[in-house]
mmCIF file of C-alpha atoms in Angstrom:
data_model
loop_
_atom_site.group_PDB
_atom_site.id
_atom_site.type_symbol
_atom_site.label_atom_id
_atom_site.label_comp_id
_atom_site.label_asym_id
_atom_site.label_seq_id
_atom_site.Cartn_x
_atom_site.Cartn_y
_atom_site.Cartn_z
ATOM 1 C CA MET A 286 0.610 15.486 -0.921
ATOM 2 C CA VAL A 287 3.230 14.640 1.708
ATOM 3 C CA GLY A 288 2.536 14.707 5.452
ATOM 4 C CA ALA A 289 5.383 15.722 7.756
ATOM 5 C CA CYS A 290 5.237 14.878 11.460
ATOM 6 C CA GLY A 291 7.902 16.828 13.309
ATOM 7 C CA ASP A 292 9.627 20.205 13.151
ATOM 8 C CA GLU A 293 11.921 19.768 10.122
ATOM 9 C CA ASP A 294 11.924 22.382 7.356
ATOM 10 C CA PHE A 295 10.859 20.702 4.091
ATOM 11 C CA LYS A 296 11.418 23.555 1.654
ATOM 12 C CA GLN A 297 13.675 21.334 -0.498
ATOM 13 C CA PHE A 298 10.602 19.437 -1.725
ATOM 14 C CA SER A 299 9.747 22.351 -4.008
ATOM 15 C CA GLN A 300 12.128 20.848 -6.559
ATOM 16 C CA LEU A 301 9.908 17.774 -6.871
ATOM 17 C CA GLY A 302 7.303 19.895 -8.643
ATOM 18 C CA LYS A 303 3.703 20.288 -7.499
ATOM 19 C CA VAL A 304 4.110 18.713 -4.067
ATOM 20 C CA GLN A 305 2.079 20.047 -1.171
ATOM 21 C CA ILE A 306 3.418 19.637 2.358
ATOM 22 C CA ARG A 307 1.275 19.627 5.473
ATOM 23 C CA LYS A 308 3.373 19.831 8.621
ATOM 24 C CA VAL A 309 2.087 18.862 12.073
ATOM 25 C CA LEU A 310 3.911 18.687 15.398
ATOM 26 C CA THR A 311 1.919 16.096 17.356
ATOM 27 C CA ALA A 312 0.451 12.645 16.799
ATOM 28 C CA LYS A 313 -3.005 14.026 17.580
ATOM 29 C CA ASP A 314 -2.683 16.611 14.823
ATOM 30 C CA ALA A 315 -1.343 13.934 12.460
ATOM 31 C CA PHE A 316 -4.363 11.676 12.979
ATOM 32 C CA GLU A 317 -6.697 14.636 12.415
ATOM 33 C CA ALA A 318 -4.864 15.574 9.210
ATOM 34 C CA LEU A 319 -5.011 12.009 7.926
ATOM 35 C CA ASP A 320 -8.730 11.923 8.632
ATOM 36 C CA GLU A 321 -9.259 15.119 6.620
ATOM 37 C CA GLU A 322 -6.987 14.528 3.627
ATOM 38 C CA THR A 323 -5.333 11.810 1.558
ATOM 39 C CA PHE A 324 -1.528 11.769 1.676
ATOM 40 C CA ARG A 325 0.858 9.841 -0.527
ATOM 41 C CA CYS A 326 3.642 9.703 2.045
ATOM 42 C CA ILE A 327 4.314 10.465 5.718
ATOM 43 C CA ILE A 328 7.682 11.735 6.924
ATOM 44 C CA LEU A 329 7.922 10.962 10.624
ATOM 45 C CA ASP A 330 10.235 12.397 13.250
ATOM 46 C CA VAL A 331 9.968 9.887 16.104
ATOM 47 C CA LYS A 332 10.297 12.566 18.815
ATOM 48 C CA LEU A 333 6.658 13.625 18.811
ATOM 49 C CA SER A 334 5.654 15.498 21.958
ATOM 50 C CA ASP A 335 2.533 13.466 22.740
ATOM 51 C CA MET A 336 3.309 9.923 21.589
ATOM 52 C CA ASN A 337 6.166 7.533 20.953
ATOM 53 C CA GLY A 338 6.863 7.150 17.228
ATOM 54 C CA ILE A 339 6.443 3.357 17.355
ATOM 55 C CA ASP A 340 3.064 3.706 19.066
ATOM 56 C CA PHE A 341 1.994 6.278 16.491
ATOM 57 C CA MET A 342 2.835 3.954 13.601
ATOM 58 C CA SER A 343 1.190 0.995 15.320
ATOM 59 C CA GLN A 344 -2.066 2.882 15.858
ATOM 60 C CA LEU A 345 -1.923 4.199 12.316
ATOM 61 C CA ARG A 346 -1.652 0.701 10.831
ATOM 62 C CA THR A 347 -3.737 -1.408 13.219
ATOM 63 C CA GLN A 348 -6.440 0.933 14.559
ATOM 64 C CA ALA A 349 -6.838 3.595 11.891
ATOM 65 C CA LYS A 350 -6.115 1.012 9.117
ATOM 66 C CA ILE A 351 -4.094 3.619 7.210
ATOM 67 C CA GLN A 352 -1.447 2.146 4.878
ATOM 68 C CA THR A 353 0.181 5.406 3.733
ATOM 69 C CA PRO A 354 3.947 4.818 3.327
ATOM 70 C CA ILE A 355 6.044 6.096 6.245
ATOM 71 C CA ILE A 356 9.604 7.386 6.096
ATOM 72 C CA ILE A 357 11.245 7.849 9.496
ATOM 73 C CA TYR A 358 13.480 10.926 9.329
ATOM 74 C CA THR A 359 15.081 11.752 12.651
ATOM 75 C CA ASP A 360 18.217 12.688 14.538
ATOM 76 C CA GLU A 361 17.126 10.572 17.507
ATOM 77 C CA GLU A 362 19.022 7.337 18.122
ATOM 78 C CA ILE A 363 16.761 4.329 17.531
ATOM 79 C CA GLN A 364 17.316 1.699 20.199
ATOM 80 C CA SER A 365 18.089 -1.858 19.111
ATOM 81 C CA ASP A 366 14.826 -3.178 20.570
ATOM 82 C CA GLU A 367 12.881 -0.619 18.512
ATOM 83 C CA ILE A 368 14.515 -1.353 15.161
ATOM 84 C CA ASP A 369 12.332 -4.388 14.351
ATOM 85 C CA ASP A 370 9.139 -2.465 15.146
ATOM 86 C CA SER A 371 10.340 0.521 13.118
ATOM 87 C CA GLN A 372 11.114 -1.668 10.111
ATOM 88 C CA ARG A 373 7.765 -3.417 10.474
ATOM 89 C CA TYR A 374 5.797 -0.191 10.055
ATOM 90 C CA ALA A 375 8.094 2.130 8.077
ATOM 91 C CA GLU A 376 9.354 1.748 4.529
ATOM 92 C CA SER A 377 12.618 3.617 5.242
ATOM 93 C CA ILE A 378 14.612 4.863 8.224
ATOM 94 C CA ILE A 379 16.856 7.863 7.573
ATOM 95 C CA LEU A 380 19.049 9.330 10.284
ATOM 96 C CA LYS A 381 19.756 13.027 9.753
ATOM 97 C CA SER A 382 23.225 13.783 8.435
ATOM 98 C CA SER A 383 24.956 15.937 5.838
ATOM 99 C CA LYS A 384 23.696 13.628 3.071
ATOM 100 C CA SER A 385 20.320 12.712 4.531
ATOM 101 C CA LYS A 386 18.248 15.364 2.755
ATOM 102 C CA ASP A 387 19.279 14.011 -0.643
ATOM 103 C CA ARG A 388 18.304 10.497 0.390
ATOM 104 C CA LEU A 389 14.998 11.748 1.791
ATOM 105 C CA MET A 390 14.233 13.422 -1.528
ATOM 106 C CA ASP A 391 14.995 10.186 -3.370
ATOM 107 C CA GLU A 392 12.755 8.132 -1.083
ATOM 108 C CA VAL A 393 9.801 10.522 -1.367
ATOM 109 C CA SER A 394 10.236 10.647 -5.146
ATOM 110 C CA LEU A 395 9.987 6.840 -5.252
ATOM 111 C CA PHE A 396 6.635 6.821 -3.482
ATOM 112 C CA LEU A 397 5.206 9.622 -5.603
ATOM 113 C CA HIS A 398 6.349 7.830 -8.758
ATOM 114 C CA ASP A 399 5.011 4.439 -7.647
ATOM 115 C CA VAL A 400 1.528 5.833 -7.068
ATOM 116 C CA GLU A 401 1.476 7.632 -10.399
ATOM 117 C CA SER A 402 2.675 4.537 -12.263
ATOM 118 C CA VAL A 403 -0.558 2.652 -11.538
ATOM 119 C CA SER A 404 -3.028 5.525 -11.288
ATOM 120 C CA PRO A 405 -5.553 6.084 -14.089
ATOM 121 C CA LYS A 406 -4.181 9.546 -14.822
ATOM 122 C CA HIS A 407 -0.799 8.140 -15.821
ATOM 123 C CA SER A 408 -1.754 4.804 -17.358
ATOM 124 C CA GLY A 409 -3.879 5.761 -20.302
ATOM 125 C CA VAL A 410 -7.194 5.358 -18.475
ATOM 126 C CA SER A 411 -9.388 7.990 -20.103
ATOM 127 C CA GLU A 412 -12.496 9.639 -18.692
ATOM 128 C CA SER A 413 -14.690 7.446 -20.927
ATOM 129 C CA PHE A 414 -12.767 4.405 -19.731
ATOM 130 C CA SER A 415 -13.374 5.518 -16.141
ATOM 131 C CA GLU A 416 -17.135 5.689 -16.802
ATOM 132 C CA GLU A 417 -17.041 2.005 -17.688
ATOM 133 C CA PHE A 418 -16.037 1.095 -14.138
ATOM 134 C CA LYS A 419 -18.825 2.735 -12.157
ATOM 135 C CA SER A 420 -19.928 -0.793 -11.244
ATOM 136 C CA PHE A 421 -16.879 -1.009 -8.941
ATOM 137 C CA GLU A 422 -18.559 1.282 -6.412
ATOM 138 C CA GLY A 423 -18.742 -0.534 -3.063
ATOM 139 C CA VAL A 424 -16.889 -3.672 -4.191
ATOM 140 C CA SER A 425 -14.860 -5.207 -1.345
ATOM 141 C CA VAL A 426 -11.306 -6.176 -2.356
ATOM 142 C CA LEU A 427 -8.789 -8.216 -0.359
ATOM 143 C CA LEU A 428 -5.331 -6.941 -1.339
ATOM 144 C CA ALA A 429 -2.582 -9.375 -0.342
ATOM 145 C CA ASP A 430 0.918 -7.911 -0.650
ATOM 146 C CA ASP A 431 3.825 -7.445 1.761
ATOM 147 C CA ASP A 432 5.370 -4.502 -0.120
ATOM 148 C CA ASN A 433 3.950 -1.280 1.305
ATOM 149 C CA ARG A 434 4.718 0.644 -1.861
ATOM 150 C CA ASN A 435 2.627 -1.752 -3.939
ATOM 151 C CA VAL A 436 -0.109 -1.730 -1.298
ATOM 152 C CA TYR A 437 -0.401 2.037 -1.248
ATOM 153 C CA ALA A 438 -0.232 2.413 -5.020
ATOM 154 C CA LEU A 439 -2.939 -0.201 -5.610
ATOM 155 C CA MET A 440 -5.121 1.128 -2.772
ATOM 156 C CA HIS A 441 -4.899 4.576 -4.338
ATOM 157 C CA LEU A 442 -6.146 3.143 -7.642
ATOM 158 C CA LEU A 443 -8.887 0.883 -6.256
ATOM 159 C CA GLU A 444 -10.310 3.452 -3.849
ATOM 160 C CA LYS A 445 -10.430 5.991 -6.687
ATOM 161 C CA TYR A 446 -13.136 3.795 -8.221
ATOM 162 C CA GLY A 447 -15.077 3.511 -4.968
ATOM 163 C CA MET A 448 -13.839 0.101 -3.906
ATOM 164 C CA SER A 449 -13.312 -0.889 -0.269
ATOM 165 C CA VAL A 450 -9.864 -2.402 0.329
ATOM 166 C CA VAL A 451 -8.820 -4.851 3.067
ATOM 167 C CA VAL A 452 -5.036 -5.313 3.267
ATOM 168 C CA ALA A 453 -3.123 -8.411 4.393
ATOM 169 C CA LYS A 454 0.673 -8.612 4.364
ATOM 170 C CA ASP A 455 1.429 -12.304 4.777
ATOM 171 C CA GLY A 456 -0.259 -15.527 3.740
ATOM 172 C CA ASN A 457 -1.690 -16.309 7.154
ATOM 173 C CA GLU A 458 -3.164 -12.807 7.438
ATOM 174 C CA VAL A 459 -4.744 -13.267 4.012
ATOM 175 C CA VAL A 460 -6.653 -16.392 5.031
ATOM 176 C CA LYS A 461 -7.740 -14.779 8.310
ATOM 177 C CA ALA A 462 -8.816 -11.526 6.626
ATOM 178 C CA PHE A 463 -10.810 -13.463 4.032
ATOM 179 C CA SER A 464 -12.667 -15.404 6.711
ATOM 180 C CA GLU A 465 -13.479 -12.271 8.735
ATOM 181 C CA ASN A 466 -14.620 -9.955 5.919
ATOM 182 C CA ASP A 467 -17.210 -10.013 3.147
ATOM 183 C CA ILE A 468 -14.738 -10.143 0.242
ATOM 184 C CA GLN A 469 -15.889 -10.023 -3.387
ATOM 185 C CA ILE A 470 -12.510 -10.352 -5.114
ATOM 186 C CA VAL A 471 -8.916 -11.142 -4.060
ATOM 187 C CA LEU A 472 -5.702 -9.680 -5.499
ATOM 188 C CA MET A 473 -3.048 -12.155 -4.353
ATOM 189 C CA ASP A 474 0.693 -11.515 -4.374
ATOM 190 C CA ILE A 475 2.408 -14.887 -4.731
ATOM 191 C CA MET A 476 5.706 -14.212 -2.944
ATOM 192 C CA MET A 477 4.751 -13.403 0.651
ATOM 193 C CA PRO A 478 6.094 -14.255 4.112
ATOM 194 C CA GLY A 479 4.409 -17.001 6.113
ATOM 195 C CA ILE A 480 2.574 -19.252 3.710
ATOM 196 C CA ASP A 481 3.019 -18.168 0.087
ATOM 197 C CA GLY A 482 0.273 -17.042 -2.267
ATOM 198 C CA TYR A 483 -0.185 -20.503 -3.771
ATOM 199 C CA GLU A 484 -0.979 -22.018 -0.389
ATOM 200 C CA ALA A 485 -3.155 -19.052 0.644
ATOM 201 C CA ILE A 486 -5.219 -19.495 -2.531
ATOM 202 C CA LYS A 487 -5.647 -23.213 -1.810
ATOM 203 C CA GLN A 488 -6.807 -22.507 1.747
ATOM 204 C CA ILE A 489 -9.310 -19.887 0.574
ATOM 205 C CA ARG A 490 -10.641 -22.292 -2.063
ATOM 206 C CA GLY A 491 -11.059 -24.900 0.663
ATOM 207 C CA THR A 492 -13.685 -22.754 2.411
ATOM 208 C CA LEU A 493 -17.362 -22.587 1.469
ATOM 209 C CA LYS A 494 -17.347 -18.806 0.937
ATOM 210 C CA GLY A 495 -14.079 -18.936 -1.005
ATOM 211 C CA LYS A 496 -15.116 -21.591 -3.491
ATOM 212 C CA TYR A 497 -16.336 -19.122 -6.101
ATOM 213 C CA THR A 498 -14.671 -15.836 -5.080
ATOM 214 C CA PRO A 499 -12.574 -14.457 -7.972
ATOM 215 C CA ILE A 500 -8.811 -14.500 -7.246
ATOM 216 C CA ILE A 501 -6.288 -12.680 -9.432
ATOM 217 C CA ALA A 502 -2.667 -13.659 -8.791
ATOM 218 C CA LEU A 503 0.002 -10.940 -8.933
ATOM 219 C CA THR A 504 3.678 -11.812 -9.220
ATOM 220 C CA ALA A 505 6.948 -10.076 -10.010
ATOM 221 C CA LYS A 506 8.432 -13.321 -11.354
ATOM 222 C CA ALA A 507 8.529 -13.872 -15.100
ATOM 223 C CA MET A 508 8.852 -17.660 -15.262
ATOM 224 C CA SER A 509 7.071 -19.273 -18.189
ATOM 225 C CA ASP A 510 5.063 -21.652 -15.985
ATOM 226 C CA ASP A 511 3.967 -19.044 -13.403
ATOM 227 C CA ARG A 512 0.498 -18.655 -14.881
ATOM 228 C CA ASP A 513 -0.081 -22.414 -14.905
ATOM 229 C CA LYS A 514 1.055 -22.694 -11.267
ATOM 230 C CA CYS A 515 -1.335 -19.929 -10.230
ATOM 231 C CA ILE A 516 -4.277 -21.463 -12.089
ATOM 232 C CA ARG A 517 -3.521 -24.924 -10.678
ATOM 233 C CA ALA A 518 -3.469 -23.424 -7.164
ATOM 234 C CA GLY A 519 -6.964 -22.037 -7.750
ATOM 235 C CA ALA A 520 -6.493 -18.513 -9.125
ATOM 236 C CA ASN A 521 -8.889 -17.350 -11.828
ATOM 237 C CA ASP A 522 -6.333 -15.197 -13.591
ATOM 238 C CA TYR A 523 -2.803 -13.850 -13.455
ATOM 239 C CA LEU A 524 -1.035 -10.490 -13.846
ATOM 240 C CA MET A 525 2.656 -9.665 -13.744
ATOM 241 C CA LYS A 526 4.063 -6.725 -11.802
ATOM 242 C CA PRO A 527 4.376 -3.829 -12.276
ATOM 243 C CA VAL A 528 0.617 -3.888 -12.616
ATOM 244 C CA GLU A 529 -0.921 -1.890 -15.471
ATOM 245 C CA ALA A 530 -4.007 -0.104 -14.169
ATOM 246 C CA ASN A 531 -6.216 -0.572 -17.225
ATOM 247 C CA ARG A 532 -5.388 -4.293 -17.504
ATOM 248 C CA LEU A 533 -6.095 -4.867 -13.812
ATOM 249 C CA LEU A 534 -9.403 -2.992 -13.905
ATOM 250 C CA SER A 535 -10.493 -4.775 -17.076
ATOM 251 C CA MET A 536 -9.628 -8.166 -15.593
ATOM 252 C CA MET A 537 -11.438 -7.380 -12.355
ATOM 253 C CA LYS A 538 -14.541 -6.271 -14.288
ATOM 254 C CA VAL A 539 -14.607 -9.578 -16.191
ATOM 255 C CA TRP A 540 -14.396 -11.747 -13.076
ATOM 256 C CA LEU A 541 -16.781 -9.648 -10.998
ATOM 257 C CA SER A 542 -19.424 -9.892 -13.712
#
């Protein structure tokens, strides 16, 4: 399902297949919709009648703790002092033009595909396999990744099995989030802004509560010594991206037990 905040006509999404669109015209309505339903993507026109688009995204991320990918799609000029904030919260910024609808379709397709690529339905996770993971209910996971597409895709998977997910998008946030939350397992992206995943793992291991918490390192790099580096830093195990859902769930089950 795709959420659309603004007054644009989104009939062209019918060609993506079974995609449902829920259109709202105000930030208030958007927050209510997000509270009622789960969306895979938000298309945001920054000229909402009741709130500035930057403020809407900020509240969405920081107060509501919603990590749904956002695509800004607008004909409003974005001021230079707003660009950094827009890029901080949104995955893409598309200014309306003769070619913009095609690009919008491509961007939405990417998010829909990314979620499906790690969801049980599309990764060979059968119903009997799903039964095996009932023990995940209520498990608290710290997900450390600065790529919003990866964050949303993995959140979609983990929450499907009843897990509670805390997200951190740079190494310093990871250490802070770990200290402030009751975390049972950490999924740690290695290449992050601030301090990298290696250093974040070391700092977590240096705390009393982090001494025995399972940490699974995730990395897009394919260097032969990556696994050894992760283990030396203090990770329990290692997975390469793109993450395969059944491998991740199996690995998490081993370390949580």
